[in-house]
């Protein structure tokens, strides 16, 4: 990277500006298409009055949760905003822009989450109603997929629009401003993932423990006080959290590509990373509209077809765009500053984008294989249910480990492949970021696929609770739900791939920020501070890996703790409200929703603080070398852990479905009980801890990029102050310890619940 | 490290030689003490004839297994020996010495394993017999602890003797020869850990699934055909595997310290790393002899006291030795070549050793806290049994994650602390290695503690099977067994700490080997090839982390597969041999032992090949930079994974014991069933996958150090040959893929077992 510095003085020519404006218009078009899709969803039939009643309760609960979460995040976001404002910046404009777009990123992220949740709660009811009608299978699938399509369009539209505006307004300072934008998006997404994840699984596990295990009543039985909370959870976790998470993936990957693009390719490098996802928007629209279930095929086949078709079109369009917009040699690049690099920019860009698209396809296939009911792994997990819960748990863990390894190797191969495209480190990093952009072209369809899951799950819940559903309708909804489990796992795989690509690419701006700060302090860059085998860097790697384990443990613990509180409350209601079991008394659903809301917002503080403060403690305490090691360790372990948790959870869930479909003894058998245990173990794995690791990596990465200049500035040169540095590290460490101790103090409510065991109804 | 090269032309003065000879004599004295302890153990009473019958069956099974394992390892060892011989070396003497001492290390490792197993099978019977006698608690504890003492003395004696001989004979070439010694020890230990681990847990899980779950008969019931195999497993896994593993930890850490010592401190650096463990031997003797159970205290308290006393004495003696044997400035070091370094060598060495000793104490305390029945974590896991198996599994996983994080942070702090002792990288690395030597001073006592576990477990088995045990005797044995669970977890924590310290230190010789090979090829060392944020290095980190997940998954899968075969066989015997349940027919114990033997030897091939071949594939395929990243990723993730697996398994096992002691409903309750599931999940975690990660890291590290010169030699300069390099990488990769496919093809027998479910007796 020597001799090439990021964020050069870039200017856009009139023609370039025109291209960016076109991109912005395409982004707005995506939003418009999203609006049309929303109208279409809302126009569908709303079923019986009983169904509408239940749906309304879920809608209200979800809205109430997000409102309270918004208030919590406002406080936290304001603090971060102020800290961000205080960090060193090259100019006042950059400082203001960075902080301002931090807010924009945060608001967009929250807005997408809110939209995803709101629309899903509207769609659930309509899917349930459609399934109940004659020949409703196709309509139900379409509504569910259109709902996802609307959220997908909003995700890519807002992401692309935000980035395009930054490029138009800030041009030269765009990279720094984009860091703020990405950070805002990632931070809010992480909180929404963690909070929503805790809510949904606390309600789910709590409802199951009292309902299924103690009372022997089925899932989604209206006599269970936690049943509305369970359905609210699906919306705030799987819809709001997921949508914010994918928006964040989109934004951060785009940010990484734009930052590196400007260095590698001059001002053309600010254009091409916008063009690729813009083309992705176009193909995603196609993908959403061509999704039609053919008679007799599974929902997964339909979705896969739509994915592969749009991926293929994207690949063709992006290759064409590369050769149209980029010259065939570096010396021909407009500003000529990068003339020393050999190779064909157009070819490199095209191949990099294709690598990203292929990566998405391979992950889609791998995840489908490891978590789909029709393949060997889930079938084997299902079979082990005959030798009891222990073998179910062990085989699910093996499936998770194995799939994590192959997914990580595939992602690694993509990074390495993109890296090999150029001998110049900067261009290689840009190629990696472009592979990320290639992946992005599939996000529209991915969101559509993912939303499919919770919407069908919830539709099933509404149908069962209302009792107003036909046998045929129930069968359709069960089938859609099973497809949902796999699509949810696929999304997590794609999301973690974006984390690795973006993080690897962002290391370029990390190094650049350090180099610049050193120049400012009159020092030169010393590569030996970043050697992977240097003991301090290795300790950083170890700490980074440890933080991923800690974060996962905290998230899982938060779920079991919150679930314990739900168990208490549901038992209390069974005991104190007369006639619940007979159906003459009505449970107080709202109280359980309130407890879930309160607990999940309280519980998200510790993992959230850990994510923001750990890199601060390591960076200011040990230095920029160990912090780089820390990020490396967190990325590597985080990737494996995220996929492991997501896929083992997905496999357990579908193994349960296999048994429920009549295999190995069917519902009510011992084998079924064994798979229920596996599924419960998998709940916080796949819906709380696992998916939160993706935004976790991005947050830690962006915090590191943002604080790097300050660490260097306060370490060497005129502003050096060991006292200040160490104080910051100590404060960060103390805050982490306090947060951990507070959450420990809360105890493990689920462990305390047995104290009331004697009072069981 | 620039300007300082490892393995200088060292010569020992007459006085220095004398010191080394004294060390060798101390090592022999340790062996003599071990012999005395063995005599003492063998002299104890052997109980009833029925007990002796059972013990003989276990002895024969264990001996048969190790004999067949020896034959398997002979083939594998010969291949590695030849490959090692072909690798580049500086001189013919170095080449021969390295290969020769590879064999010595391998033979020692196997011998220690064999001794540990043989003595344990003798001691089991005697502990069971002693517990049965009036006031037998103290005698039983003493025999169990003396057995461990004997193995401990043999471990440290052989390790120290081997290293001292290498230093005496090879002096200047000692570092290279020691690499061979360490590699032989680690390789064999890994195979013994994996093979023994698969054997013991396949038998255990298989026995439990048919016996406890299907037939409802207690553990160690003689009607269960797998019961002898289960007890054999405890000896080949927990005793043979563990003893070899700790010998390997001892040898490799010593090797790392000697290699770095010679660079940092000249020839004094070859002395001090021998003196520290020699002092450890002396204090370990004290530790073993002062271990006496006081009336009314738990076994763990006794053991802890003996540990802390000997640790304290070690610290004092080592500090004194540092100031006696080392000068107070680097310029005063005999050969004067390291004069440029600032600091006080004696002080640095003393503090480093103390860091290591303190580290051992902290890990002891941490592990005891997280896995002991008297502390909060295990109590909470026990409580969650009231809400079912899912919460038991989740809470155990949380405990595992949490303890892994704290253990990793403590180890990281020790590495960083030792690193900070000197500004010179070489001296800092030596300080880290010396911290490892400090840890080594506790190995004698640690082995003694660890052996305690399986011996008391087996004694309990023999007592129960024979039926010849008094109630009082049974109670004593149960109590000893619970202590054993914690001591086993502690050993694994200490072992993984040695892996991190040794691996971090060995990175010094890795870099040195690369530097020398580059000089030979006329090139200079380029640090930018090893930057942690370089995409290729990052991909290496990712692959390293992935290999740890893969290895763990393979080991767990091997257990469930082999357990499936046991389930088949035990069911067959119940069905075909008349009168087993009534006690009139006798099961064929030998057949189950044979199946375990065959399967575990077959299953160890894949993880074993992975460990040796993965670094070869990465190194020759991607280069020395990514290989360094690979090691970093493997060390970080390996540390966390190893502790997580060991401690969650330990916590589940003891949570089960808590319930069996009458808490939460006691034996036979639903809570008990839930903890049995947790314990079964934990079995392959804590006894197969977890403990094998320690030798895995060492093997991968030493393979990398050994192949580094070849990678560089064939990459640049006159001998460069991309074809050769790529061919080697491809062959390694193909072999891994073939091994994985073969083991996949074997299917998951446990998943197939249900096909016979209809034939259940």
mmCIF file with all atom_site columns, C-alpha atoms in Angstrom, chain A residues 209 380 383-384 386-387 389-391 393-394 397-398 401-402 405-406 408-409 412 415-416 419 429 432 504 507 510-511 525 527-528 530-533 535-539 541-543 545-546 549-550 552-553 556-557 560 571 622 628-629 632 636-637 639-641 644 677 680-681 684-685 740 744 748 750-752 754 760, chain B residues 209 380 383-384 386-387 389-391 393-394 397-398 401-402 405-406 408-409 412 415-416 419 429 432 504 507 510-511 525 527-528 530-533 535-539 541-543 545-546 549-550 552-553 556-557 560 571 622 628-629 632 636-637 639-641 644 677 680-681 684-685 740 744 748 750-752 754 760:
data_model
loop_
_atom_site.group_PDB
_atom_site.id
_atom_site.type_symbol
_atom_site.label_atom_id
_atom_site.label_alt_id
_atom_site.label_comp_id
_atom_site.label_asym_id
_atom_site.label_entity_id
_atom_site.label_seq_id
_atom_site.pdbx_PDB_ins_code
_atom_site.Cartn_x
_atom_site.Cartn_y
_atom_site.Cartn_z
_atom_site.occupancy
_atom_site.B_iso_or_equiv
_atom_site.pdbx_formal_charge
_atom_site.auth_seq_id
_atom_site.auth_comp_id
_atom_site.auth_asym_id
_atom_site.auth_atom_id
_atom_site.pdbx_PDB_model_num
ATOM 1   C CA . UNK A 1 209 ? -41.318 -24.973 28.554 1.00 0.00 ? 209 UNK A CA 1
ATOM 2   C CA . UNK A 1 380 ? -29.455 -38.158 9.968  1.00 0.00 ? 380 UNK A CA 1
ATOM 3   C CA . UNK A 1 383 ? -32.724 -40.518 12.755 1.00 0.00 ? 383 UNK A CA 1
ATOM 4   C CA . UNK A 1 384 ? -30.587 -40.035 15.847 1.00 0.00 ? 384 UNK A CA 1
ATOM 5   C CA . UNK A 1 386 ? -34.383 -42.746 18.086 1.00 0.00 ? 386 UNK A CA 1
ATOM 6   C CA . UNK A 1 387 ? -31.402 -43.013 20.434 1.00 0.00 ? 387 UNK A CA 1
ATOM 7   C CA . UNK A 1 389 ? -31.892 -36.310 22.909 1.00 0.00 ? 389 UNK A CA 1
ATOM 8   C CA . UNK A 1 390 ? -28.157 -36.592 23.586 1.00 0.00 ? 390 UNK A CA 1
ATOM 9   C CA . UNK A 1 391 ? -27.447 -38.029 20.147 1.00 0.00 ? 391 UNK A CA 1
ATOM 10  C CA . UNK A 1 393 ? -27.730 -32.658 20.217 1.00 0.00 ? 393 UNK A CA 1
ATOM 11  C CA . UNK A 1 394 ? -24.379 -34.222 19.298 1.00 0.00 ? 394 UNK A CA 1
ATOM 12  C CA . UNK A 1 397 ? -23.459 -29.911 16.697 1.00 0.00 ? 397 UNK A CA 1
ATOM 13  C CA . UNK A 1 398 ? -21.467 -32.025 14.243 1.00 0.00 ? 398 UNK A CA 1
ATOM 14  C CA . UNK A 1 401 ? -19.275 -27.636 12.848 1.00 0.00 ? 401 UNK A CA 1
ATOM 15  C CA . UNK A 1 402 ? -18.991 -29.296 9.477  1.00 0.00 ? 402 UNK A CA 1
ATOM 16  C CA . UNK A 1 405 ? -15.921 -25.315 8.120  1.00 0.00 ? 405 UNK A CA 1
ATOM 17  C CA . UNK A 1 406 ? -17.027 -25.633 4.524  1.00 0.00 ? 406 UNK A CA 1
ATOM 18  C CA . UNK A 1 408 ? -15.604 -20.617 5.997  1.00 0.00 ? 408 UNK A CA 1
ATOM 19  C CA . UNK A 1 409 ? -13.383 -22.333 3.443  1.00 0.00 ? 409 UNK A CA 1
ATOM 20  C CA . UNK A 1 412 ? -11.797 -17.883 2.343  1.00 0.00 ? 412 UNK A CA 1
ATOM 21  C CA . UNK A 1 415 ? -11.269 -13.714 -0.574 1.00 0.00 ? 415 UNK A CA 1
ATOM 22  C CA . UNK A 1 416 ? -8.106  -15.404 -1.765 1.00 0.00 ? 416 UNK A CA 1
ATOM 23  C CA . UNK A 1 419 ? -6.851  -11.148 -3.726 1.00 0.00 ? 419 UNK A CA 1
ATOM 24  C CA . UNK A 1 429 ? -8.365  -5.169  -1.567 1.00 0.00 ? 429 UNK A CA 1
ATOM 25  C CA . UNK A 1 432 ? -12.279 -8.208  -2.475 1.00 0.00 ? 432 UNK A CA 1
ATOM 26  C CA . UNK A 1 504 ? -10.991 -7.757  4.965  1.00 0.00 ? 504 UNK A CA 1
ATOM 27  C CA . UNK A 1 507 ? -8.446  -3.394  6.806  1.00 0.00 ? 507 UNK A CA 1
ATOM 28  C CA . UNK A 1 510 ? -7.468  0.769   8.869  1.00 0.00 ? 510 UNK A CA 1
ATOM 29  C CA . UNK A 1 511 ? -3.880  0.639   7.664  1.00 0.00 ? 511 UNK A CA 1
ATOM 30  C CA . UNK A 1 525 ? 4.782   3.164   9.171  1.00 0.00 ? 525 UNK A CA 1
ATOM 31  C CA . UNK A 1 527 ? 5.124   -3.128  9.364  1.00 0.00 ? 527 UNK A CA 1
ATOM 32  C CA . UNK A 1 528 ? 6.801   -5.188  12.105 1.00 0.00 ? 528 UNK A CA 1
ATOM 33  C CA . UNK A 1 530 ? 1.583   -6.004  12.700 1.00 0.00 ? 530 UNK A CA 1
ATOM 34  C CA . UNK A 1 531 ? 3.349   -9.357  12.275 1.00 0.00 ? 531 UNK A CA 1
ATOM 35  C CA . UNK A 1 532 ? 0.927   -12.165 12.923 1.00 0.00 ? 532 UNK A CA 1
ATOM 36  C CA . UNK A 1 533 ? 3.507   -14.096 14.926 1.00 0.00 ? 533 UNK A CA 1
ATOM 37  C CA . UNK A 1 535 ? 3.353   -12.190 20.693 1.00 0.00 ? 535 UNK A CA 1
ATOM 38  C CA . UNK A 1 536 ? 1.334   -9.023  21.249 1.00 0.00 ? 536 UNK A CA 1
ATOM 39  C CA . UNK A 1 537 ? -0.498  -9.412  17.930 1.00 0.00 ? 537 UNK A CA 1
ATOM 40  C CA . UNK A 1 538 ? -1.137  -13.069 18.771 1.00 0.00 ? 538 UNK A CA 1
ATOM 41  C CA . UNK A 1 539 ? -2.582  -12.050 22.116 1.00 0.00 ? 539 UNK A CA 1
ATOM 42  C CA . UNK A 1 541 ? -5.973  -12.646 17.972 1.00 0.00 ? 541 UNK A CA 1
ATOM 43  C CA . UNK A 1 542 ? -6.711  -14.635 21.117 1.00 0.00 ? 542 UNK A CA 1
ATOM 44  C CA . UNK A 1 543 ? -8.724  -11.796 22.660 1.00 0.00 ? 543 UNK A CA 1
ATOM 45  C CA . UNK A 1 545 ? -11.615 -14.945 19.344 1.00 0.00 ? 545 UNK A CA 1
ATOM 46  C CA . UNK A 1 546 ? -12.507 -14.789 23.035 1.00 0.00 ? 546 UNK A CA 1
ATOM 47  C CA . UNK A 1 549 ? -17.232 -16.670 22.495 1.00 0.00 ? 549 UNK A CA 1
ATOM 48  C CA . UNK A 1 550 ? -18.157 -14.198 25.210 1.00 0.00 ? 550 UNK A CA 1
ATOM 49  C CA . UNK A 1 552 ? -22.298 -15.732 22.079 1.00 0.00 ? 552 UNK A CA 1
ATOM 50  C CA . UNK A 1 553 ? -22.387 -16.904 25.679 1.00 0.00 ? 553 UNK A CA 1
ATOM 51  C CA . UNK A 1 556 ? -27.502 -17.378 25.002 1.00 0.00 ? 556 UNK A CA 1
ATOM 52  C CA . UNK A 1 557 ? -27.549 -16.611 28.707 1.00 0.00 ? 557 UNK A CA 1
ATOM 53  C CA . UNK A 1 560 ? -32.358 -18.464 29.168 1.00 0.00 ? 560 UNK A CA 1
ATOM 54  C CA . UNK A 1 571 ? -47.221 -20.411 35.495 1.00 0.00 ? 571 UNK A CA 1
ATOM 55  C CA . UNK A 1 622 ? -2.320  -2.611  23.687 1.00 0.00 ? 622 UNK A CA 1
ATOM 56  C CA . UNK A 1 628 ? -5.399  -5.649  14.069 1.00 0.00 ? 628 UNK A CA 1
ATOM 57  C CA . UNK A 1 629 ? -4.799  -9.124  15.514 1.00 0.00 ? 629 UNK A CA 1
ATOM 58  C CA . UNK A 1 632 ? -8.393  -10.989 12.613 1.00 0.00 ? 632 UNK A CA 1
ATOM 59  C CA . UNK A 1 636 ? -12.102 -15.902 11.799 1.00 0.00 ? 636 UNK A CA 1
ATOM 60  C CA . UNK A 1 637 ? -13.753 -17.230 14.926 1.00 0.00 ? 637 UNK A CA 1
ATOM 61  C CA . UNK A 1 639 ? -17.372 -16.573 10.877 1.00 0.00 ? 639 UNK A CA 1
ATOM 62  C CA . UNK A 1 640 ? -17.151 -20.142 12.110 1.00 0.00 ? 640 UNK A CA 1
ATOM 63  C CA . UNK A 1 641 ? -19.218 -19.506 15.211 1.00 0.00 ? 641 UNK A CA 1
ATOM 64  C CA . UNK A 1 644 ? -22.117 -23.123 13.330 1.00 0.00 ? 644 UNK A CA 1
ATOM 65  C CA . UNK A 1 677 ? -35.013 -30.725 23.041 1.00 0.00 ? 677 UNK A CA 1
ATOM 66  C CA . UNK A 1 680 ? -34.978 -25.696 22.015 1.00 0.00 ? 680 UNK A CA 1
ATOM 67  C CA . UNK A 1 681 ? -31.182 -25.812 22.297 1.00 0.00 ? 681 UNK A CA 1
ATOM 68  C CA . UNK A 1 684 ? -30.968 -19.116 20.938 1.00 0.00 ? 684 UNK A CA 1
ATOM 69  C CA . UNK A 1 685 ? -28.194 -20.493 18.704 1.00 0.00 ? 685 UNK A CA 1
ATOM 70  C CA . UNK A 1 740 ? -20.874 -8.211  32.795 1.00 0.00 ? 740 UNK A CA 1
ATOM 71  C CA . UNK A 1 744 ? -24.343 -11.902 36.172 1.00 0.00 ? 744 UNK A CA 1
ATOM 72  C CA . UNK A 1 748 ? -30.037 -17.162 35.779 1.00 0.00 ? 748 UNK A CA 1
ATOM 73  C CA . UNK A 1 750 ? -34.340 -20.070 34.596 1.00 0.00 ? 750 UNK A CA 1
ATOM 74  C CA . UNK A 1 751 ? -32.191 -21.705 37.208 1.00 0.00 ? 751 UNK A CA 1
ATOM 75  C CA . UNK A 1 752 ? -34.186 -20.016 39.924 1.00 0.00 ? 752 UNK A CA 1
ATOM 76  C CA . UNK A 1 754 ? -37.500 -24.344 40.008 1.00 0.00 ? 754 UNK A CA 1
ATOM 77  C CA . UNK A 1 760 ? -46.797 -25.534 39.472 1.00 0.00 ? 760 UNK A CA 1
ATOM 78  C CA . UNK B 2 209 ? -27.617 -45.791 25.618 1.00 0.00 ? 209 UNK B CA 1
ATOM 79  C CA . UNK B 2 380 ? -26.913 -23.592 38.372 1.00 0.00 ? 380 UNK B CA 1
ATOM 80  C CA . UNK B 2 383 ? -30.861 -26.455 38.889 1.00 0.00 ? 383 UNK B CA 1
ATOM 81  C CA . UNK B 2 384 ? -31.765 -26.043 35.235 1.00 0.00 ? 384 UNK B CA 1
ATOM 82  C CA . UNK B 2 386 ? -35.813 -28.986 36.611 1.00 0.00 ? 386 UNK B CA 1
ATOM 83  C CA . UNK B 2 387 ? -36.823 -27.304 33.355 1.00 0.00 ? 387 UNK B CA 1
ATOM 84  C CA . UNK B 2 389 ? -32.617 -31.329 29.189 1.00 0.00 ? 389 UNK B CA 1
ATOM 85  C CA . UNK B 2 390 ? -32.628 -28.364 26.794 1.00 0.00 ? 390 UNK B CA 1
ATOM 86  C CA . UNK B 2 391 ? -31.904 -25.878 29.562 1.00 0.00 ? 391 UNK B CA 1
ATOM 87  C CA . UNK B 2 393 ? -27.492 -28.282 27.605 1.00 0.00 ? 393 UNK B CA 1
ATOM 88  C CA . UNK B 2 394 ? -27.808 -24.524 27.128 1.00 0.00 ? 394 UNK B CA 1
ATOM 89  C CA . UNK B 2 397 ? -22.672 -24.476 26.946 1.00 0.00 ? 397 UNK B CA 1
ATOM 90  C CA . UNK B 2 398 ? -22.830 -21.030 28.558 1.00 0.00 ? 398 UNK B CA 1
ATOM 91  C CA . UNK B 2 401 ? -18.079 -20.424 26.786 1.00 0.00 ? 401 UNK B CA 1
ATOM 92  C CA . UNK B 2 402 ? -17.632 -18.226 29.808 1.00 0.00 ? 402 UNK B CA 1
ATOM 93  C CA . UNK B 2 405 ? -13.117 -16.748 27.679 1.00 0.00 ? 405 UNK B CA 1
ATOM 94  C CA . UNK B 2 406 ? -11.648 -16.166 31.121 1.00 0.00 ? 406 UNK B CA 1
ATOM 95  C CA . UNK B 2 408 ? -8.029  -17.551 27.323 1.00 0.00 ? 408 UNK B CA 1
ATOM 96  C CA . UNK B 2 409 ? -7.764  -14.040 28.737 1.00 0.00 ? 409 UNK B CA 1
ATOM 97  C CA . UNK B 2 412 ? -3.218  -14.081 27.010 1.00 0.00 ? 412 UNK B CA 1
ATOM 98  C CA . UNK B 2 415 ? 1.891   -14.190 27.361 1.00 0.00 ? 415 UNK B CA 1
ATOM 99  C CA . UNK B 2 416 ? 1.603   -10.419 27.228 1.00 0.00 ? 416 UNK B CA 1
ATOM 100 C CA . UNK B 2 419 ? 6.378   -10.317 26.432 1.00 0.00 ? 419 UNK B CA 1
ATOM 101 C CA . UNK B 2 429 ? 9.967   -14.805 23.310 1.00 0.00 ? 429 UNK B CA 1
ATOM 102 C CA . UNK B 2 432 ? 7.303   -16.493 27.237 1.00 0.00 ? 432 UNK B CA 1
ATOM 103 C CA . UNK B 2 504 ? 3.942   -18.453 20.753 1.00 0.00 ? 504 UNK B CA 1
ATOM 104 C CA . UNK B 2 507 ? 7.014   -18.782 16.326 1.00 0.00 ? 507 UNK B CA 1
ATOM 105 C CA . UNK B 2 510 ? 9.565   -20.413 12.663 1.00 0.00 ? 510 UNK B CA 1
ATOM 106 C CA . UNK B 2 511 ? 10.637  -16.927 11.720 1.00 0.00 ? 511 UNK B CA 1
ATOM 107 C CA . UNK B 2 525 ? 13.318  -11.294 5.002  1.00 0.00 ? 525 UNK B CA 1
ATOM 108 C CA . UNK B 2 527 ? 8.016   -8.573  7.059  1.00 0.00 ? 527 UNK B CA 1
ATOM 109 C CA . UNK B 2 528 ? 5.100   -7.402  4.917  1.00 0.00 ? 528 UNK B CA 1
ATOM 110 C CA . UNK B 2 530 ? 3.284   -11.640 7.546  1.00 0.00 ? 530 UNK B CA 1
ATOM 111 C CA . UNK B 2 531 ? 0.991   -8.675  8.221  1.00 0.00 ? 531 UNK B CA 1
ATOM 112 C CA . UNK B 2 532 ? -2.084  -9.816  10.086 1.00 0.00 ? 532 UNK B CA 1
ATOM 113 C CA . UNK B 2 533 ? -4.355  -7.649  7.934  1.00 0.00 ? 533 UNK B CA 1
ATOM 114 C CA . UNK B 2 535 ? -5.831  -10.744 2.945  1.00 0.00 ? 535 UNK B CA 1
ATOM 115 C CA . UNK B 2 536 ? -3.806  -13.913 2.366  1.00 0.00 ? 536 UNK B CA 1
ATOM 116 C CA . UNK B 2 537 ? -2.651  -14.016 5.995  1.00 0.00 ? 537 UNK B CA 1
ATOM 117 C CA . UNK B 2 538 ? -6.255  -13.402 7.098  1.00 0.00 ? 538 UNK B CA 1
ATOM 118 C CA . UNK B 2 539 ? -7.410  -16.294 4.936  1.00 0.00 ? 539 UNK B CA 1
ATOM 119 C CA . UNK B 2 541 ? -6.229  -17.295 10.111 1.00 0.00 ? 541 UNK B CA 1
ATOM 120 C CA . UNK B 2 542 ? -9.673  -18.323 8.879  1.00 0.00 ? 542 UNK B CA 1
ATOM 121 C CA . UNK B 2 543 ? -8.433  -21.734 7.690  1.00 0.00 ? 543 UNK B CA 1
ATOM 122 C CA . UNK B 2 545 ? -9.748  -21.600 12.950 1.00 0.00 ? 545 UNK B CA 1
ATOM 123 C CA . UNK B 2 546 ? -11.716 -23.822 10.572 1.00 0.00 ? 546 UNK B CA 1
ATOM 124 C CA . UNK B 2 549 ? -13.737 -26.788 14.209 1.00 0.00 ? 549 UNK B CA 1
ATOM 125 C CA . UNK B 2 550 ? -13.255 -29.586 11.696 1.00 0.00 ? 550 UNK B CA 1
ATOM 126 C CA . UNK B 2 552 ? -13.521 -31.231 16.848 1.00 0.00 ? 552 UNK B CA 1
ATOM 127 C CA . UNK B 2 553 ? -16.419 -32.215 14.615 1.00 0.00 ? 553 UNK B CA 1
ATOM 128 C CA . UNK B 2 556 ? -17.247 -36.021 18.040 1.00 0.00 ? 556 UNK B CA 1
ATOM 129 C CA . UNK B 2 557 ? -18.582 -37.785 14.961 1.00 0.00 ? 557 UNK B CA 1
ATOM 130 C CA . UNK B 2 560 ? -21.106 -41.217 17.898 1.00 0.00 ? 560 UNK B CA 1
ATOM 131 C CA . UNK B 2 571 ? -28.407 -55.195 21.796 1.00 0.00 ? 571 UNK B CA 1
ATOM 132 C CA . UNK B 2 622 ? -0.319  -20.456 0.005  1.00 0.00 ? 622 UNK B CA 1
ATOM 133 C CA . UNK B 2 628 ? 1.765   -18.127 10.073 1.00 0.00 ? 628 UNK B CA 1
ATOM 134 C CA . UNK B 2 629 ? -1.799  -16.798 9.996  1.00 0.00 ? 629 UNK B CA 1
ATOM 135 C CA . UNK B 2 632 ? -2.390  -17.927 14.805 1.00 0.00 ? 632 UNK B CA 1
ATOM 136 C CA . UNK B 2 636 ? -6.626  -18.741 19.269 1.00 0.00 ? 636 UNK B CA 1
ATOM 137 C CA . UNK B 2 637 ? -9.651  -20.775 18.289 1.00 0.00 ? 637 UNK B CA 1
ATOM 138 C CA . UNK B 2 639 ? -7.519  -22.499 23.022 1.00 0.00 ? 639 UNK B CA 1
ATOM 139 C CA . UNK B 2 640 ? -11.118 -21.366 23.333 1.00 0.00 ? 640 UNK B CA 1
ATOM 140 C CA . UNK B 2 641 ? -12.550 -24.526 21.851 1.00 0.00 ? 641 UNK B CA 1
ATOM 141 C CA . UNK B 2 644 ? -15.023 -24.763 26.199 1.00 0.00 ? 644 UNK B CA 1
ATOM 142 C CA . UNK B 2 677 ? -28.507 -36.198 28.601 1.00 0.00 ? 677 UNK B CA 1
ATOM 143 C CA . UNK B 2 680 ? -23.757 -37.775 27.437 1.00 0.00 ? 680 UNK B CA 1
ATOM 144 C CA . UNK B 2 681 ? -23.430 -34.681 25.249 1.00 0.00 ? 681 UNK B CA 1
ATOM 145 C CA . UNK B 2 684 ? -17.092 -36.653 23.609 1.00 0.00 ? 684 UNK B CA 1
ATOM 146 C CA . UNK B 2 685 ? -16.628 -32.937 24.351 1.00 0.00 ? 685 UNK B CA 1
ATOM 147 C CA . UNK B 2 740 ? -12.704 -37.147 5.132  1.00 0.00 ? 740 UNK B CA 1
ATOM 148 C CA . UNK B 2 744 ? -18.106 -39.837 5.846  1.00 0.00 ? 744 UNK B CA 1
ATOM 149 C CA . UNK B 2 748 ? -23.185 -42.347 11.122 1.00 0.00 ? 748 UNK B CA 1
ATOM 150 C CA . UNK B 2 750 ? -25.627 -44.315 15.422 1.00 0.00 ? 750 UNK B CA 1
ATOM 151 C CA . UNK B 2 751 ? -28.055 -42.872 12.937 1.00 0.00 ? 751 UNK B CA 1
ATOM 152 C CA . UNK B 2 752 ? -28.401 -46.262 11.286 1.00 0.00 ? 752 UNK B CA 1
ATOM 153 C CA . UNK B 2 754 ? -32.551 -47.288 14.714 1.00 0.00 ? 754 UNK B CA 1
ATOM 154 C CA . UNK B 2 760 ? -34.683 -54.304 20.493 1.00 0.00 ? 760 UNK B CA 1
#
